[in-house]
Amino acid sequence: RQVLMESLVLSLAGGFFGVVIAQLLVASITHAAPENLVRVDAIQIGVDWRALGAALVLSTVVGLLAGALPAWTAVRRSSAAAMKRQQRGVSSTRGRRRVQSLLIVAEAALCMVLLVGAGLLLNSFDRLTSVDPGFDPDPLVSMVMLLDEDRYATPEARLGFLEQLRDRTRRLPGVESVALGGDAAPQPGGTMLVDGLEPDGGERIEEGTVLPYGRVSGGYFATTGVEILEGRALNDDDYDTPNVVVSEPLARRLFGETSAVGRRFRSDAENDWWTIVGVAGATAAFSLRSEEDDFQMYLPLKGDVAPRSHTAIIVRASTDPAMLRGELERAMWAIDPAQPVSRFELGSETMAEWV
């Protein structure tokens, strides 16, 4: 009994400390998240109490199983000491065989669990790699920048620099097309938290949701390979307009089976109307497993590009996209030698991270 209780106490203590560590890690991660990360506020991040209950049950079962065999052995030794002295050879052999058989069965059971888990993991990996992200990642390379607030203090200065860089990049060898994007594929999507959506001429959809969005320039859809299913893509003439492109699932949610092109919607009565000029296929905004990717919206990359906002120049290469890194840096430094690069990202690497 003492052996069994010791094993149970140790197992429960291990489970308790695991729960404490999990709570501390969740608290530290959410505390370290950027304040403007909408998804932290939109989604209740924490340790699932159902998982804690399962962990408690599992700790109890493991403790009982780990202590049951030594306790059972000790009881048999004390209660059958006289019999063992008379039949030492036969009894000890049978006892060892029973223990060995039990261990073999346990090992076989664990092997089956591991094999099933490995099979499920491989199946999940195969399904993830076969998911269509909604854009063509392989020929893409992105140079992400955070413009200096002092040198680019006005919206005109920020947009002027980005357009100069785009024009220079177009002339580089190996560049098929180029566009500007902020919080748009192949970069992780931006998010806005809305309490609902109101289609013009229709009933308001009272559903709070995280709405992924991106800010893009003309040529974005041709560069990334995001398909326009209806209407047209955004172009540079859409700067400072309420024109947007929405994903097909969002268009259907707003207007059903009728055409969404030319229709308007907004998030609430205090906001301006957005006018839909095109409907695009859904893309992976956060990961290949995100359930929030269906509702997406593309806004024009306006002249009021926000300070402290990362913007990427997205290039579709006709050669190896990794070969363009040096050329992109030199094109940028020809305009502003002091402007740093936040990071380079290949579309294929983004896909690998999402898998």
CSV table of C-alpha atoms in Angstrom, one decimal:
chain,number,residue,atom,x,y,z
A,1,ARG,CA,0.0,0.0,0.0
A,2,GLN,CA,2.8,2.4,0.9
A,3,VAL,CA,4.5,1.8,-2.5
A,4,LEU,CA,1.3,2.4,-4.4
A,5,MET,CA,0.6,5.6,-2.5
A,6,GLU,CA,4.1,6.9,-3.1
A,7,SER,CA,3.8,6.3,-6.8
A,8,LEU,CA,0.4,8.0,-7.0
A,9,VAL,CA,1.6,11.0,-5.0
A,10,LEU,CA,4.7,11.4,-7.3
A,11,SER,CA,2.6,11.1,-10.4
A,12,LEU,CA,0.0,13.7,-9.3
A,13,ALA,CA,2.8,16.0,-8.2
A,14,GLY,CA,4.4,15.8,-11.6
A,15,GLY,CA,1.0,16.5,-13.3
A,16,PHE,CA,0.5,19.5,-10.9
A,17,PHE,CA,3.9,21.0,-11.7
A,18,GLY,CA,3.2,20.5,-15.4
A,19,VAL,CA,0.0,22.5,-15.1
A,20,VAL,CA,1.7,25.3,-13.3
A,21,ILE,CA,4.4,25.5,-15.9
A,22,ALA,CA,1.8,25.5,-18.7
A,23,GLN,CA,0.0,28.4,-17.0
A,24,LEU,CA,3.2,30.4,-16.6
A,25,LEU,CA,4.2,29.8,-20.2
A,26,VAL,CA,0.8,30.9,-21.6
A,27,ALA,CA,0.9,34.0,-19.4
A,28,SER,CA,4.4,34.9,-20.5
A,29,ILE,CA,3.6,34.4,-24.2
A,30,THR,CA,0.4,36.5,-24.1
A,31,HIS,CA,2.2,39.2,-22.2
A,32,ALA,CA,5.1,39.3,-24.7
A,33,ALA,CA,2.7,39.5,-27.7
A,34,PRO,CA,2.6,42.9,-29.5
A,35,GLU,CA,-0.3,45.2,-28.4
A,36,ASN,CA,-1.6,45.5,-31.9
A,37,LEU,CA,-1.9,41.8,-32.5
A,38,VAL,CA,-5.7,41.6,-32.8
A,39,ARG,CA,-5.9,37.8,-32.6
A,40,VAL,CA,-4.6,37.8,-29.0
A,41,ASP,CA,-7.6,39.9,-27.9
A,42,ALA,CA,-10.0,38.1,-30.2
A,43,ILE,CA,-9.2,34.6,-29.1
A,44,GLN,CA,-9.2,33.5,-25.5
A,45,ILE,CA,-5.7,32.1,-25.1
A,46,GLY,CA,-5.3,29.8,-22.2
A,47,VAL,CA,-4.9,26.3,-20.9
A,48,ASP,CA,-8.0,24.2,-21.9
A,49,TRP,CA,-9.6,22.8,-18.7
A,50,ARG,CA,-10.7,19.7,-20.6
A,51,ALA,CA,-7.1,19.1,-21.3
A,52,LEU,CA,-6.3,19.6,-17.6
A,53,GLY,CA,-8.9,17.1,-16.7
A,54,ALA,CA,-7.5,14.6,-19.1
A,55,ALA,CA,-4.0,15.2,-17.7
A,56,LEU,CA,-5.3,14.6,-14.1
A,57,VAL,CA,-6.9,11.3,-15.1
A,58,LEU,CA,-3.8,10.3,-17.0
A,59,SER,CA,-1.5,11.2,-14.1
A,60,THR,CA,-3.7,9.1,-11.8
A,61,VAL,CA,-3.8,6.1,-14.1
A,62,VAL,CA,0.0,6.3,-14.7
A,63,GLY,CA,0.6,6.5,-10.9
A,64,LEU,CA,-1.6,3.5,-10.2
A,65,LEU,CA,0.0,1.4,-12.9
A,66,ALA,CA,3.5,2.4,-12.0
A,67,GLY,CA,2.9,1.5,-8.3
A,68,ALA,CA,0.6,-1.5,-8.8
A,69,LEU,CA,3.3,-3.9,-10.0
A,70,PRO,CA,5.8,-3.3,-7.2
A,71,ALA,CA,3.0,-3.4,-4.6
A,72,TRP,CA,1.6,-6.6,-6.0
A,73,THR,CA,5.1,-8.2,-6.0
A,74,ALA,CA,5.7,-7.1,-2.4
A,75,VAL,CA,2.3,-8.5,-1.2
A,76,ARG,CA,3.0,-11.8,-2.9
A,77,ARG,CA,6.4,-12.0,-1.3
A,78,SER,CA,5.1,-11.4,2.2
A,79,SER,CA,2.1,-13.6,2.0
A,80,ALA,CA,3.7,-16.6,0.3
A,81,ALA,CA,7.1,-16.6,2.0
A,82,ALA,CA,6.6,-20.2,3.4
A,83,MET,CA,5.4,-21.5,0.1
A,84,LYS,CA,8.3,-20.0,-1.8
A,85,ARG,CA,10.7,-21.6,0.5
A,86,GLN,CA,9.2,-25.0,-0.3
A,87,GLN,CA,8.8,-24.5,-4.0
A,88,ARG,CA,11.4,-21.8,-4.7
A,89,GLY,CA,12.4,-23.0,-8.1
A,90,VAL,CA,8.9,-23.5,-9.5
A,91,SER,CA,7.2,-20.4,-8.0
A,92,SER,CA,10.0,-18.0,-8.8
A,93,THR,CA,10.1,-19.2,-12.4
A,94,ARG,CA,6.4,-18.8,-12.8
A,95,GLY,CA,6.4,-15.3,-11.2
A,96,ARG,CA,9.2,-14.1,-13.5
A,97,ARG,CA,7.4,-15.5,-16.5
A,98,ARG,CA,4.2,-13.7,-15.6
A,99,VAL,CA,6.1,-10.4,-15.1
A,100,GLN,CA,8.0,-10.9,-18.4
A,101,SER,CA,4.7,-11.7,-20.2
A,102,LEU,CA,3.1,-8.6,-18.7
A,103,LEU,CA,6.1,-6.4,-19.9
A,104,ILE,CA,6.0,-7.9,-23.4
A,105,VAL,CA,2.3,-7.1,-23.7
A,106,ALA,CA,2.9,-3.5,-22.4
A,107,GLU,CA,5.7,-3.1,-24.9
A,108,ALA,CA,3.6,-4.4,-27.8
A,109,ALA,CA,0.7,-2.0,-26.8
A,110,LEU,CA,3.0,1.0,-26.6
A,111,CYS,CA,4.5,0.0,-30.0
A,112,MET,CA,1.0,-0.1,-31.5
A,113,VAL,CA,0.2,3.4,-30.0
A,114,LEU,CA,3.4,4.8,-31.5
A,115,LEU,CA,2.8,3.2,-34.9
A,116,VAL,CA,-0.8,4.6,-35.0
A,117,GLY,CA,0.4,8.0,-34.0
A,118,ALA,CA,3.2,8.0,-36.6
A,119,GLY,CA,0.7,7.0,-39.3
A,120,LEU,CA,-1.7,9.8,-38.3
A,121,LEU,CA,1.2,12.3,-38.3
A,122,LEU,CA,2.2,11.2,-41.8
A,123,ASN,CA,-1.4,11.4,-43.0
A,124,SER,CA,-1.7,14.9,-41.6
A,125,PHE,CA,1.5,16.0,-43.2
A,126,ASP,CA,0.4,14.6,-46.5
A,127,ARG,CA,-2.9,16.4,-46.3
A,128,LEU,CA,-1.2,19.7,-45.4
A,129,THR,CA,1.3,19.5,-48.3
A,130,SER,CA,-1.6,18.9,-50.7
A,131,VAL,CA,-3.5,22.0,-49.5
A,132,ASP,CA,-3.8,24.8,-52.1
A,133,PRO,CA,-2.7,28.0,-50.4
A,134,GLY,CA,-4.5,30.1,-53.0
A,135,PHE,CA,-1.4,31.7,-54.4
A,136,ASP,CA,1.7,30.5,-56.3
A,137,PRO,CA,4.6,30.5,-53.7
A,138,ASP,CA,7.5,29.0,-55.6
A,139,PRO,CA,8.6,31.9,-57.8
A,140,LEU,CA,8.0,34.6,-55.1
A,141,VAL,CA,10.5,36.5,-53.0
A,142,SER,CA,9.6,39.3,-50.6
A,143,MET,CA,11.8,42.0,-49.1
A,144,VAL,CA,10.1,43.3,-46.0
A,145,MET,CA,10.9,46.9,-44.8
A,146,LEU,CA,10.0,49.1,-41.9
A,147,LEU,CA,10.5,52.7,-43.1
A,148,ASP,CA,12.3,55.2,-40.9
A,149,GLU,CA,9.8,57.5,-39.2
A,150,ASP,CA,12.1,60.5,-39.3
A,151,ARG,CA,13.1,60.3,-43.0
A,152,TYR,CA,9.6,59.3,-44.1
A,153,ALA,CA,7.4,61.3,-41.8
A,154,THR,CA,4.6,62.0,-44.3
A,155,PRO,CA,2.4,59.6,-46.2
A,156,GLU,CA,3.6,61.2,-49.5
A,157,ALA,CA,7.2,60.5,-48.6
A,158,ARG,CA,6.5,56.9,-47.7
A,159,LEU,CA,4.5,56.1,-50.8
A,160,GLY,CA,7.0,57.9,-53.0
A,161,PHE,CA,9.8,55.7,-51.7
A,162,LEU,CA,7.8,52.5,-52.2
A,163,GLU,CA,6.8,53.5,-55.8
A,164,GLN,CA,10.4,54.4,-56.7
A,165,LEU,CA,11.6,51.0,-55.4
A,166,ARG,CA,8.9,49.2,-57.3
A,167,ASP,CA,9.9,51.0,-60.6
A,168,ARG,CA,13.6,50.1,-60.1
A,169,THR,CA,12.8,46.5,-59.2
A,170,ARG,CA,10.7,46.1,-62.4
A,171,ARG,CA,13.9,46.8,-64.5
A,172,LEU,CA,16.0,44.1,-62.7
A,173,PRO,CA,17.0,41.0,-64.8
A,174,GLY,CA,15.0,37.9,-63.7
A,175,VAL,CA,12.0,39.9,-62.5
A,176,GLU,CA,8.7,38.9,-64.2
A,177,SER,CA,6.4,41.2,-62.2
A,178,VAL,CA,6.5,43.1,-58.9
A,179,ALA,CA,3.9,44.5,-56.5
A,180,LEU,CA,3.7,46.1,-53.0
A,181,GLY,CA,1.9,44.5,-50.2
A,182,GLY,CA,1.3,45.0,-46.5
A,183,ASP,CA,-0.1,42.1,-44.4
A,184,ALA,CA,-1.0,40.2,-47.5
A,185,ALA,CA,0.1,36.7,-48.8
A,186,PRO,CA,2.8,35.5,-48.9
A,187,GLN,CA,3.2,37.5,-45.7
A,188,PRO,CA,0.9,36.7,-42.7
A,189,GLY,CA,-2.4,38.5,-43.0
A,190,GLY,CA,-3.4,41.5,-41.0
A,191,THR,CA,-6.5,41.3,-38.9
A,192,MET,CA,-9.4,43.5,-37.8
A,193,LEU,CA,-11.9,42.5,-35.1
A,194,VAL,CA,-15.4,43.4,-36.2
A,195,ASP,CA,-18.7,42.9,-34.3
A,196,GLY,CA,-20.6,42.2,-37.5
A,197,LEU,CA,-20.9,43.0,-41.2
A,198,GLU,CA,-23.7,45.0,-42.9
A,199,PRO,CA,-24.3,44.5,-46.6
A,200,ASP,CA,-25.9,47.4,-48.4
A,201,GLY,CA,-29.5,46.6,-48.9
A,202,GLY,CA,-29.4,43.5,-46.8
A,203,GLU,CA,-29.7,42.4,-43.2
A,204,ARG,CA,-26.8,43.0,-40.9
A,205,ILE,CA,-24.8,39.9,-40.0
A,206,GLU,CA,-24.5,40.0,-36.2
A,207,GLU,CA,-21.4,37.8,-35.9
A,208,GLY,CA,-18.2,38.9,-34.3
A,209,THR,CA,-15.3,37.7,-36.3
A,210,VAL,CA,-11.6,38.2,-37.0
A,211,LEU,CA,-11.5,39.6,-40.6
A,212,PRO,CA,-8.1,39.0,-42.3
A,213,TYR,CA,-7.1,41.8,-44.7
A,214,GLY,CA,-4.1,43.0,-46.7
A,215,ARG,CA,-3.0,46.3,-48.3
A,216,VAL,CA,-1.9,45.8,-51.9
A,217,SER,CA,-0.8,47.8,-54.9
A,218,GLY,CA,-1.6,47.3,-58.5
A,219,GLY,CA,-0.2,44.2,-60.0
A,220,TYR,CA,-0.5,42.2,-56.7
A,221,PHE,CA,-2.9,39.6,-57.9
A,222,ALA,CA,-0.9,38.9,-61.1
A,223,THR,CA,2.4,38.7,-59.2
A,224,THR,CA,1.2,36.4,-56.4
A,225,GLY,CA,-1.1,34.2,-58.6
A,226,VAL,CA,-4.2,34.9,-56.4
A,227,GLU,CA,-7.1,34.2,-58.8
A,228,ILE,CA,-9.7,36.8,-59.6
A,229,LEU,CA,-13.0,34.9,-60.0
A,230,GLU,CA,-15.2,37.8,-60.8
A,231,GLY,CA,-14.8,41.5,-61.5
A,232,ARG,CA,-11.3,43.0,-61.6
A,233,ALA,CA,-8.2,43.3,-59.5
A,234,LEU,CA,-7.1,46.4,-57.6
A,235,ASN,CA,-4.9,48.8,-59.5
A,236,ASP,CA,-3.0,52.0,-58.8
A,237,ASP,CA,-6.0,54.1,-59.7
A,238,ASP,CA,-7.7,52.7,-56.6
A,239,TYR,CA,-5.4,54.6,-54.2
A,240,ASP,CA,-7.5,56.6,-51.7
A,241,THR,CA,-10.8,55.0,-52.8
A,242,PRO,CA,-13.1,52.7,-50.9
A,243,ASN,CA,-12.7,49.9,-53.5
A,244,VAL,CA,-11.8,46.5,-52.2
A,245,VAL,CA,-11.5,42.9,-53.4
A,246,VAL,CA,-13.0,40.2,-51.2
A,247,SER,CA,-12.7,36.4,-51.0
A,248,GLU,CA,-15.4,34.3,-52.6
A,249,PRO,CA,-16.6,32.9,-49.2
A,250,LEU,CA,-17.0,36.4,-47.8
A,251,ALA,CA,-18.9,37.5,-50.9
A,252,ARG,CA,-21.3,34.6,-50.6
A,253,ARG,CA,-21.8,35.3,-46.9
A,254,LEU,CA,-22.7,38.9,-47.6
A,255,PHE,CA,-24.8,38.6,-50.8
A,256,GLY,CA,-25.6,34.9,-51.2
A,257,GLU,CA,-25.6,33.6,-54.8
A,258,THR,CA,-26.0,37.1,-56.3
A,259,SER,CA,-23.0,38.9,-57.7
A,260,ALA,CA,-21.1,40.9,-55.2
A,261,VAL,CA,-19.3,43.1,-57.7
A,262,GLY,CA,-20.4,46.7,-57.4
A,263,ARG,CA,-22.1,46.1,-54.0
A,264,ARG,CA,-21.1,47.7,-50.8
A,265,PHE,CA,-20.7,46.6,-47.2
A,266,ARG,CA,-19.3,48.0,-43.9
A,267,SER,CA,-18.6,46.7,-40.4
A,268,ASP,CA,-20.9,49.1,-38.5
A,269,ALA,CA,-22.8,52.3,-39.0
A,270,GLU,CA,-19.9,54.5,-37.9
A,271,ASN,CA,-17.6,53.2,-40.6
A,272,ASP,CA,-17.5,54.1,-44.3
A,273,TRP,CA,-18.8,51.8,-46.9
A,274,TRP,CA,-16.4,49.5,-48.9
A,275,THR,CA,-17.2,48.9,-52.5
A,276,ILE,CA,-16.5,45.5,-53.9
A,277,VAL,CA,-14.8,45.7,-57.4
A,278,GLY,CA,-13.6,42.0,-57.5
A,279,VAL,CA,-14.0,38.6,-55.9
A,280,ALA,CA,-10.9,36.5,-55.4
A,281,GLY,CA,-10.2,32.9,-54.3
A,282,ALA,CA,-9.4,32.4,-50.6
A,283,THR,CA,-5.8,32.3,-49.6
A,284,ALA,CA,-3.9,31.1,-46.6
A,285,ALA,CA,-3.7,34.2,-44.4
A,286,PHE,CA,-2.1,32.7,-41.3
A,287,SER,CA,-1.4,29.0,-41.9
A,288,LEU,CA,-2.6,26.1,-43.9
A,289,ARG,CA,-4.7,25.0,-40.9
A,290,SER,CA,-6.4,28.4,-40.0
A,291,GLU,CA,-10.1,28.4,-40.0
A,292,GLU,CA,-10.2,32.2,-40.3
A,293,ASP,CA,-9.0,32.3,-43.9
A,294,ASP,CA,-12.4,32.1,-45.6
A,295,PHE,CA,-13.3,35.8,-44.9
A,296,GLN,CA,-10.7,38.0,-46.5
A,297,MET,CA,-10.5,41.5,-47.8
A,298,TYR,CA,-7.8,43.4,-49.9
A,299,LEU,CA,-7.6,47.1,-49.5
A,300,PRO,CA,-5.7,49.5,-51.8
A,301,LEU,CA,-2.2,50.4,-50.6
A,302,LYS,CA,-3.1,54.0,-49.9
A,303,GLY,CA,-1.0,57.1,-49.7
A,304,ASP,CA,-1.6,57.1,-45.9
A,305,VAL,CA,0.7,54.1,-45.5
A,306,ALA,CA,0.9,53.9,-41.7
A,307,PRO,CA,4.2,54.6,-39.9
A,308,ARG,CA,5.7,51.7,-38.1
A,309,SER,CA,4.0,49.4,-40.5
A,310,HIS,CA,5.9,46.7,-42.4
A,311,THR,CA,5.6,46.8,-46.1
A,312,ALA,CA,6.9,44.2,-48.6
A,313,ILE,CA,8.0,44.4,-52.2
A,314,ILE,CA,6.8,41.2,-53.7
A,315,VAL,CA,8.7,39.9,-56.7
A,316,ARG,CA,7.7,37.1,-59.1
A,317,ALA,CA,11.0,35.8,-60.5
A,318,SER,CA,11.6,34.1,-63.8
A,319,THR,CA,14.8,32.6,-62.4
A,320,ASP,CA,15.7,31.3,-58.9
A,321,PRO,CA,14.1,33.8,-56.6
A,322,ALA,CA,16.9,33.4,-54.0
A,323,MET,CA,19.3,34.9,-56.5
A,324,LEU,CA,17.5,38.3,-56.4
A,325,ARG,CA,18.3,39.2,-52.8
A,326,GLY,CA,21.4,41.2,-53.6
A,327,GLU,CA,19.8,42.9,-56.6
A,328,LEU,CA,16.8,44.0,-54.4
A,329,GLU,CA,19.1,45.4,-51.7
A,330,ARG,CA,21.1,47.4,-54.2
A,331,ALA,CA,17.9,48.8,-55.8
A,332,MET,CA,16.7,50.0,-52.4
A,333,TRP,CA,20.0,51.4,-51.3
A,334,ALA,CA,20.3,53.3,-54.6
A,335,ILE,CA,17.3,55.3,-53.3
A,336,ASP,CA,18.1,55.4,-49.6
A,337,PRO,CA,21.5,53.9,-48.5
A,338,ALA,CA,20.4,54.1,-44.8
A,339,GLN,CA,17.2,52.1,-45.2
A,340,PRO,CA,17.5,48.6,-43.5
A,341,VAL,CA,15.9,45.4,-44.6
A,342,SER,CA,13.7,43.8,-41.9
A,343,ARG,CA,13.8,40.3,-43.6
A,344,PHE,CA,13.8,38.4,-46.8
A,345,GLU,CA,11.2,35.6,-47.3
A,346,LEU,CA,11.0,33.1,-50.1
A,347,GLY,CA,7.5,31.9,-50.9
A,348,SER,CA,8.6,28.3,-50.6
A,349,GLU,CA,10.1,28.9,-47.1
A,350,THR,CA,6.8,30.5,-46.0
A,351,MET,CA,4.9,27.4,-47.1
A,352,ALA,CA,7.4,25.2,-45.2
A,353,GLU,CA,6.8,27.2,-42.0
A,354,TRP,CA,3.1,26.9,-42.4
A,355,VAL,CA,3.3,23.1,-42.8
